[in-house]
Short mmCIF file of C-alpha atoms and ligand atoms in Angstrom, two decimals:
data_model
loop_
_atom_site.label_atom_id
_atom_site.label_comp_id
_atom_site.label_asym_id
_atom_site.label_seq_id
_atom_site.Cartn_x
_atom_site.Cartn_y
_atom_site.Cartn_z
CA MET A 365 0.00 0.00 0.00
CA SER A 366 1.33 3.41 -0.95
CA LEU A 367 -0.04 6.61 0.54
CA ASP A 368 1.32 10.14 0.35
CA ARG A 369 1.48 11.98 3.67
CA ILE A 370 2.51 15.22 1.93
CA ASP A 371 -0.96 15.44 0.38
CA LEU A 372 -2.51 15.33 3.85
CA LEU A 373 -0.45 18.11 5.41
CA ASP A 374 -2.87 20.88 4.52
CA VAL A 375 -5.91 19.05 5.89
CA HIS A 376 -6.42 19.83 9.57
CA GLN A 377 -9.97 18.76 10.37
CA PRO A 378 -10.63 15.11 11.27
CA GLY A 379 -13.48 14.43 8.82
CA PRO A 380 -11.80 15.91 5.73
CA LEU A 381 -8.54 14.25 6.76
CA ALA A 382 -10.13 10.78 6.92
CA ARG A 383 -11.83 11.42 3.59
CA ALA A 384 -8.51 12.49 2.07
CA VAL A 385 -6.96 9.20 3.20
CA HIS A 386 -9.85 7.28 1.64
CA ALA A 387 -9.53 9.31 -1.55
CA GLN A 388 -5.95 8.06 -1.83
CA LEU A 389 -6.95 4.51 -0.95
CA GLY A 390 -9.68 4.30 -3.55
CA GLU A 391 -12.02 1.36 -3.19
CA VAL A 392 -11.32 -0.62 -0.03
CA VAL A 393 -12.27 -4.13 0.94
CA LEU A 394 -13.82 -4.05 4.43
CA PRO A 395 -12.77 -4.00 7.15
CA VAL A 396 -10.68 -0.88 6.55
CA PRO A 397 -7.02 -2.00 6.80
CA VAL A 398 -6.04 0.42 9.55
CA THR A 399 -2.60 -0.99 10.41
CA GLU A 400 -1.53 -1.04 6.75
CA ILE A 401 -2.80 2.53 6.38
CA ALA A 402 -0.83 3.65 9.44
CA ARG A 403 2.34 1.98 8.16
CA ALA A 404 1.90 3.60 4.74
CA LEU A 405 1.64 6.96 6.52
CA ASP A 406 5.03 6.65 8.25
CA ILE A 407 4.08 4.86 11.47
CA SER A 408 7.14 2.64 11.73
CA GLU A 409 5.87 0.30 14.41
CA ILE A 410 2.49 -0.82 15.71
CA ARG A 411 2.28 -3.00 18.79
CA ILE A 412 -0.92 -4.43 20.21
CA HIS A 413 -0.53 -5.74 23.74
CA ASP A 414 -2.44 -6.16 26.98
CA LEU A 415 -1.81 -2.90 28.84
CA ASP A 416 -2.81 -1.41 32.16
CA GLY A 417 -3.88 2.14 32.80
CA PHE A 418 -4.14 3.46 29.27
CA GLU A 419 -5.66 2.51 25.93
CA GLY A 420 -3.12 3.85 23.50
CA MET A 421 0.16 5.61 23.06
CA LEU A 422 1.76 7.43 20.18
CA LEU A 423 5.49 7.89 20.41
CA THR A 424 6.40 10.87 18.30
CA ASP A 425 7.81 14.39 18.35
CA ARG A 426 6.36 17.78 17.63
CA ARG A 427 7.38 17.65 13.98
CA ARG A 428 6.10 14.08 13.60
CA SER A 429 9.45 12.94 12.20
CA VAL A 430 8.94 9.55 13.87
CA GLY A 431 5.84 7.61 14.85
CA ALA A 432 5.13 4.40 16.75
CA ILE A 433 1.78 3.23 18.12
CA LEU A 434 1.05 1.04 21.11
CA ALA A 435 -2.57 -0.11 21.53
CA ASN A 436 -4.24 -1.97 24.37
CA ASN A 437 -5.67 -5.37 23.48
CA LYS A 438 -7.27 -5.99 26.88
CA ASN A 439 -10.67 -4.75 25.80
CA GLY A 440 -10.69 -6.70 22.58
CA ARG A 441 -9.65 -6.49 18.98
CA HIS A 442 -12.33 -3.95 18.05
CA ARG A 443 -11.13 -1.49 20.66
CA ALA A 444 -7.50 -1.98 19.64
CA ARG A 445 -8.34 -1.20 16.01
CA PHE A 446 -10.14 1.95 17.08
CA THR A 447 -7.18 2.93 19.24
CA VAL A 448 -4.71 2.53 16.36
CA ALA A 449 -6.91 4.81 14.24
CA HIS A 450 -7.21 7.31 17.13
CA GLU A 451 -3.42 7.49 17.59
CA LEU A 452 -2.94 7.82 13.83
CA GLY A 453 -5.28 10.81 14.07
CA HIS A 454 -2.98 12.49 16.64
CA PHE A 455 -0.04 11.74 14.36
CA LEU A 456 -1.59 13.25 11.24
CA MET A 457 -3.13 16.27 12.97
CA GLU A 458 0.11 18.04 13.60
CA HIS A 459 -1.56 20.89 15.49
CA HIS A 460 -2.29 18.40 18.30
CA VAL A 461 0.01 19.26 21.18
CA LEU A 462 1.91 16.34 22.69
CA SER A 463 0.60 15.25 26.08
CA GLY A 464 4.12 14.34 27.27
CA GLU A 465 7.73 14.64 26.17
CA THR A 466 7.58 11.49 24.05
CA GLY A 467 4.17 11.90 22.48
CA PHE A 468 0.59 11.07 23.39
CA GLN A 469 -0.82 8.75 26.00
CA CYS A 470 -4.59 8.23 25.86
CA CYS A 471 -6.86 6.62 28.43
CA ALA A 472 -10.24 4.95 28.08
CA ASN A 473 -12.10 8.19 28.86
CA ASP A 474 -10.23 9.93 26.03
CA MET A 475 -11.61 7.34 23.63
CA ARG A 476 -15.13 8.29 24.67
CA GLU A 477 -14.52 12.01 24.58
CA THR A 478 -17.07 13.74 22.39
CA ARG A 479 -17.30 17.14 24.02
CA GLU A 480 -15.72 20.28 22.73
CA GLY A 481 -13.89 22.41 25.22
CA ARG A 482 -10.44 22.47 26.66
CA ARG A 483 -7.60 21.73 24.30
CA HIS A 484 -7.03 18.20 25.56
CA GLN A 485 -10.70 17.30 25.21
CA LYS A 486 -10.87 18.90 21.80
CA GLN A 487 -7.84 16.94 20.61
CA GLU A 488 -9.32 13.67 21.90
CA THR A 489 -12.66 14.45 20.26
CA GLU A 490 -10.88 15.13 16.97
CA ALA A 491 -8.84 11.93 17.20
CA ASN A 492 -12.03 9.95 17.87
CA GLN A 493 -13.82 11.61 14.97
CA PHE A 494 -10.91 10.84 12.66
CA ALA A 495 -10.90 7.22 13.85
CA ILE A 496 -14.58 6.58 13.19
CA ASP A 497 -14.51 8.46 9.88
CA LEU A 498 -11.53 6.35 8.82
CA LEU A 499 -12.93 3.00 10.00
CA ALA A 500 -16.56 3.53 8.99
CA PRO A 501 -16.91 6.19 6.27
CA PHE A 502 -20.52 7.22 5.70
CA PRO A 503 -20.69 6.07 2.05
CA LEU A 504 -19.76 2.55 3.17
CA VAL A 505 -22.01 2.71 6.25
CA ASP A 506 -24.94 3.54 3.98
CA GLY A 507 -24.43 0.18 2.32
CA VAL A 508 -25.51 -1.71 5.45
CA LEU A 509 -28.37 0.54 6.62
CA SER A 510 -31.95 -0.62 6.08
CA THR A 511 -34.83 1.66 5.11
CA ASP A 512 -35.88 2.02 8.76
CA PRO A 513 -33.67 2.12 11.87
CA ASP A 514 -32.82 -1.37 13.13
CA LEU A 515 -30.27 -2.61 15.68
CA ARG A 516 -29.56 -5.53 13.38
CA ASP A 517 -27.90 -3.02 11.04
CA ALA A 518 -25.47 -2.10 13.82
CA GLN A 519 -24.62 -5.76 14.30
CA ARG A 520 -24.00 -6.12 10.58
CA MET A 521 -21.79 -3.02 10.77
CA ARG A 522 -19.86 -4.55 13.64
CA ASP A 523 -19.12 -7.64 11.58
CA ALA A 524 -18.37 -5.88 8.30
CA PHE A 525 -16.30 -3.02 9.69
CA ASP A 526 -14.66 -4.90 12.58
CA LEU A 527 -15.91 -2.26 15.02
CA SER A 528 -17.39 -2.73 18.47
CA LEU A 529 -21.17 -2.95 18.62
CA GLU A 530 -21.18 0.22 20.72
CA ALA A 531 -19.26 2.16 18.09
CA SER A 532 -21.52 0.73 15.39
CA VAL A 533 -24.69 1.82 17.20
CA ARG A 534 -23.29 5.32 17.72
CA ARG A 535 -22.28 5.53 14.07
CA MET A 536 -25.73 4.44 12.96
CA ILE A 537 -27.34 7.13 15.15
CA GLU A 538 -24.89 9.70 13.80
CA ARG A 539 -25.72 8.81 10.22
CA ARG A 540 -29.49 8.27 10.23
CA PRO A 541 -31.82 11.27 9.86
CA GLU A 542 -34.43 10.05 12.38
CA PRO A 543 -34.41 11.27 16.04
CA LEU A 544 -32.70 8.25 17.65
CA ALA A 545 -31.13 7.40 20.97
CA ALA A 546 -29.45 4.35 22.47
CA VAL A 547 -29.53 3.26 26.09
CA TRP A 548 -26.85 0.80 27.17
CA SER A 549 -27.71 -1.28 30.21
CA LYS A 550 -26.52 -4.24 32.22
CA ASP A 551 -28.94 -6.28 34.33
CA ALA A 552 -31.61 -3.59 33.88
CA GLN A 553 -29.32 -0.78 35.12
CA VAL A 554 -28.45 2.09 32.83
CA ARG A 555 -24.79 2.33 31.84
CA TYR A 556 -25.02 5.33 29.53
CA THR A 557 -27.08 6.93 26.81
CA VAL A 558 -26.34 8.55 23.48
CA SER A 559 -28.82 10.48 21.38
CA SER A 560 -29.04 12.50 18.21
CA ASP A 561 -29.56 16.25 18.57
CA SER A 562 -33.21 16.04 17.61
CA PHE A 563 -34.08 13.40 20.23
CA PRO A 564 -35.87 14.66 23.38
CA TYR A 565 -34.04 14.69 26.72
CA ILE A 566 -33.84 11.27 28.44
CA PRO A 567 -34.00 11.73 32.24
CA LEU A 568 -31.87 8.66 33.02
CA LYS A 569 -28.39 8.55 34.45
CA LYS A 570 -25.81 5.89 35.09
CA GLY A 571 -27.00 3.32 37.63
CA ASP A 572 -30.72 4.12 37.26
CA ARG A 573 -33.09 1.24 36.70
CA LEU A 574 -34.61 0.91 33.27
CA PRO A 575 -38.22 2.19 33.27
CA GLN A 576 -40.46 -0.65 34.39
CA THR A 577 -43.00 0.07 31.67
CA SER A 578 -40.36 -0.35 28.96
CA GLN A 579 -39.92 -3.38 26.76
CA ALA A 580 -36.21 -3.16 27.60
CA PHE A 581 -36.98 -3.80 31.26
CA HIS A 582 -39.09 -6.85 30.44
CA VAL A 583 -36.38 -8.23 28.19
CA GLN A 584 -33.90 -7.96 31.08
CA ALA A 585 -36.36 -9.30 33.67
CA ASN A 586 -37.10 -12.34 31.53
CA ASN A 587 -33.48 -12.96 30.50
CA LYS A 588 -34.43 -12.86 26.86
CA THR A 589 -31.57 -12.76 24.39
CA GLY A 590 -31.27 -11.55 20.83
CA PHE A 591 -33.27 -8.82 19.14
CA THR A 592 -36.82 -7.67 19.81
CA GLU A 593 -38.96 -6.01 17.20
CA PHE A 594 -39.83 -2.32 17.59
CA TRP A 595 -42.54 -1.69 20.16
CA ASN A 596 -44.51 1.44 20.96
CA ALA A 597 -43.63 2.34 24.56
CA PRO A 598 -46.34 3.74 26.87
CA THR A 599 -46.35 7.53 27.18
CA ILE A 600 -43.50 9.04 29.23
CA THR A 601 -41.73 5.71 29.64
CA TRP A 602 -38.51 7.17 28.28
CA THR A 603 -38.97 10.95 28.21
CA ASN A 604 -41.03 13.56 30.04
CA ARG A 605 -42.73 14.55 26.81
CA PRO A 606 -46.21 12.95 26.63
CA GLU A 607 -46.77 14.23 23.11
CA VAL A 608 -43.76 12.34 21.74
CA GLU A 609 -44.29 8.71 20.81
CA ILE A 610 -41.29 6.49 21.39
CA PHE A 611 -40.63 3.16 19.67
CA GLU A 612 -38.02 0.91 21.25
CA GLN A 613 -36.02 -2.13 20.19
CA THR A 614 -33.59 -4.05 22.40
CA ARG A 615 -30.73 -6.43 21.79
CA ARG A 616 -29.66 -8.34 24.87
CA ALA A 617 -26.63 -10.60 25.13
CA PRO A 618 -26.59 -13.67 27.42
CA SER A 619 -24.16 -11.75 29.67
CA GLY A 620 -26.94 -9.29 30.58
CA PHE A 621 -25.45 -6.45 28.54
CA ALA A 622 -28.13 -4.84 26.43
CA VAL A 623 -28.63 -1.92 24.12
CA THR A 624 -31.99 -0.34 23.46
CA LEU A 625 -32.60 1.78 20.38
CA LEU A 626 -35.21 4.52 20.84
CA TRP A 627 -36.93 6.15 17.90
CA ALA A 628 -38.98 9.27 18.55
CA ASP A 629 -41.96 10.33 16.51
CA MET A 630 -41.61 14.11 16.70
CA THR A 631 -44.41 14.75 14.21
CA GLU A 632 -46.75 16.60 16.61
CA ASP A 633 -44.06 18.79 18.01
CA SER A 634 -41.78 19.71 15.16
CA ASP A 635 -42.35 22.23 12.42
CA GLU A 636 -44.69 20.49 10.07
CA ASP A 637 -43.39 19.86 6.64
CA GLU A 638 -46.31 21.19 4.66
CA ASP A 639 -45.63 19.37 1.46
CA GLY A 640 -45.32 16.08 3.32
CA ASP A 641 -42.15 15.27 1.49
CA ASP A 642 -40.32 14.04 4.57
CA PRO A 643 -39.68 10.31 4.25
CA TYR A 644 -39.32 9.90 8.00
CA HIS A 645 -42.79 11.22 8.78
CA ARG A 646 -44.27 9.43 5.82
CA GLU A 647 -42.89 6.16 7.14
CA LEU A 648 -44.32 6.71 10.58
CA ASP A 649 -47.78 7.03 9.08
CA MET A 650 -47.38 3.45 8.01
CA PRO A 651 -45.04 1.89 10.53
CA GLY A 652 -43.08 -0.95 9.09
CA PHE A 653 -42.07 -2.44 12.41
ZN1 LIG B 850 -5.83 10.46 22.31
#
């Protein structure tokens, strides 16, 4: 594989940078070959080991004249792949300021960082955005998405892109136009939630019990595994907005880890599209669940 780092020097934003790498790659066979890409972009060494205390490390200097990546394998192959892409992002975004004398050291929280703010957080957010845009570019993601939202699509993404299911669910929510959210839980306790901007506020925090009127709760209580179909949750099960209808679908693993996809029907509340040319609302008139 031959890639030209010089061509990437003028690209500073994570999304355009990942797209510029893909433009050089041309058509790729999934999963995206992240270690080969890193090597072709002057990362001389990539080591994947079981590590304690941090997820990834990039050994480099301010001018990026050298580059070596160390990624933690303890949390699985999917996480390690993401970490390699994240560290490559720090390497290619030369405005990122080293976190130590020998480069960057990134912890698990950094890999989840999605807020804008202080420089460190901003750099981590940018490295994460580069990583997901490199590993799961939208044009390729579109190839696995069904007409309507479906957690099975995220599982197919996981398998095709060699991503974690969590990253796949987040990517699906990021890409789809519908107001969506995901609630991750373990044994009926909330771990965390992610939602698209248009989704109403979910008054649940880490450690809370899943709402007892939800399908997700029943799935956990009955130790069901696999995917449910979408189900119309009773009013204010998930949000404090009685006028918003919520449809929910859960995937539960035998370990008790589950993810619930929430789909909000904002029709009553949002600015009506007078010409009715909005495929999302049209679909909700005739639910295909
Ligand atoms: Zn980082």
